[in-house]
Amino acid sequence: MDSSLHEVWQAASGSPFVPTIGKNSQFLVGFVLLLIGLSLAGVFTLNRSLVNLPVLGIPASLALALLMMDSQASAAAPPLFRAVASSTRPLYQLLKCISFTNKIHVEITEGGLRFAADNSRVMQGVAHWNKTLFTSYTTNLPTTEDDEEPSTPNFQISLPALLEALQIFGAADAAARQAKAEADPYRSNLRNYRPDAFSNQTLGMAGTCSLSYAQEGEPFSIILEEAGVKTTCNLVTYLPESPEDIPFDIEDLSFKIITQSRWLLDALAEIAPTSPDKLTVVASRRQPYLRLSSSGSLGSSSVDFAKGRDLLETFSIRDRWVQTFKFDMIKSASEAMRIATKVSLRGDGQGVLSMQFMVEVEGGGVNFLDFRFVPYAVHGDEEGDEEDEGGEAELE
């Protein structure tokens, strides 16, 4: 993008356009003007004379002219949201972590965008696009009835369509690398076929991604420009059907553990070969301090975490905590474990497991991914079995 155009864009964000007639009153004012103009024009048509010209004809013309000016002002109103990013890669990576559902709920705030995905009320994932990911971020959010805090536009959108739009320009390079890997009979893990010297990423071709949302009910627009090629994608928005967040009681935490996310990813990789159905998480003050155990059709396995600053950076246990989850649900967060640097594991008194991942983006600050998991219902006899599997009960 031209630097002068970028400067004009940023300067305009400081003085947003405010229409003379508010958005909530535009329909009423336009309808009244139209009714007055048509009435006066009709009466003047039936009684055309020089006397009625200043009384009926001129007021009718003025009413219709004001209606046209009001329509043009409404059409020129700025969008509710507009942002420009120099790269779609971090945007795509953050959304890819919650791609376990087809539709996601989108909320636009002054600090960024929030994307929430829900899986049958047993798993929830939230991805945040911080405004620091964009070179330009402008919002014109409508205010609430008390005119103190702006309301938050929200809608639903197709996640596969959004991911496809964000990787339009990167799809060609990825397909070429995949075809090259399949054609090489001597390929190995050492040959990952990274972009060559003639790829767009290596050549540093200028590319921008513009996101905008004009008004409520309008499509979510994505404009991609790279190497002289411009692509516009208008994604249909749906009425918000946002389910309530899975309740997590921050005031009733049984444990909190912060560790590097790659340790958690390696632990799941060790357990996965046994084709497990369930994953049991045990947190205790005594050994094993943190244990992930599973059982499946091919056997059972467990991974224990030692207590130490090099492994568990933060270790806070109030009560011994044992809960069992569906393994595939926990595995759905593996993409977040791969790109994140740290993860905060928390469990509340009702058994809900929270995973909060910290993702550091170069030049884009820190972004977060939040996951919540609902455990299996544990009966009395099953609870005793889980205590035997996780170790002896802790004595106070």
Coordinates of C-alpha atoms in Angstrom, one line a residue, residues 92-102 104 117 123 159-160 163 332 335 371:
Y92 CA -5.1 -17.8 10.0
Q93 CA -3.1 -19.6 12.7
L94 CA -5.2 -18.3 15.6
L95 CA -8.5 -19.2 13.9
K96 CA -7.1 -22.6 12.9
C97 CA -6.8 -23.5 16.6
I98 CA -10.6 -23.5 17.0
S99 CA -11.6 -25.1 13.7
F100 CA -13.6 -27.9 15.4
T101 CA -16.9 -26.4 14.4
N102 CA -18.5 -24.9 11.2
I104 CA -18.2 -19.3 15.0
A117 CA -16.6 -21.8 18.9
M123 CA -16.1 -27.9 24.8
L159 CA -15.4 -20.6 9.8
P160 CA -14.3 -22.8 6.8
L163 CA -10.2 -19.7 6.7
S332 CA -8.6 -30.6 19.5
E335 CA -2.8 -26.9 17.3
F371 CA -10.4 -23.5 25.9

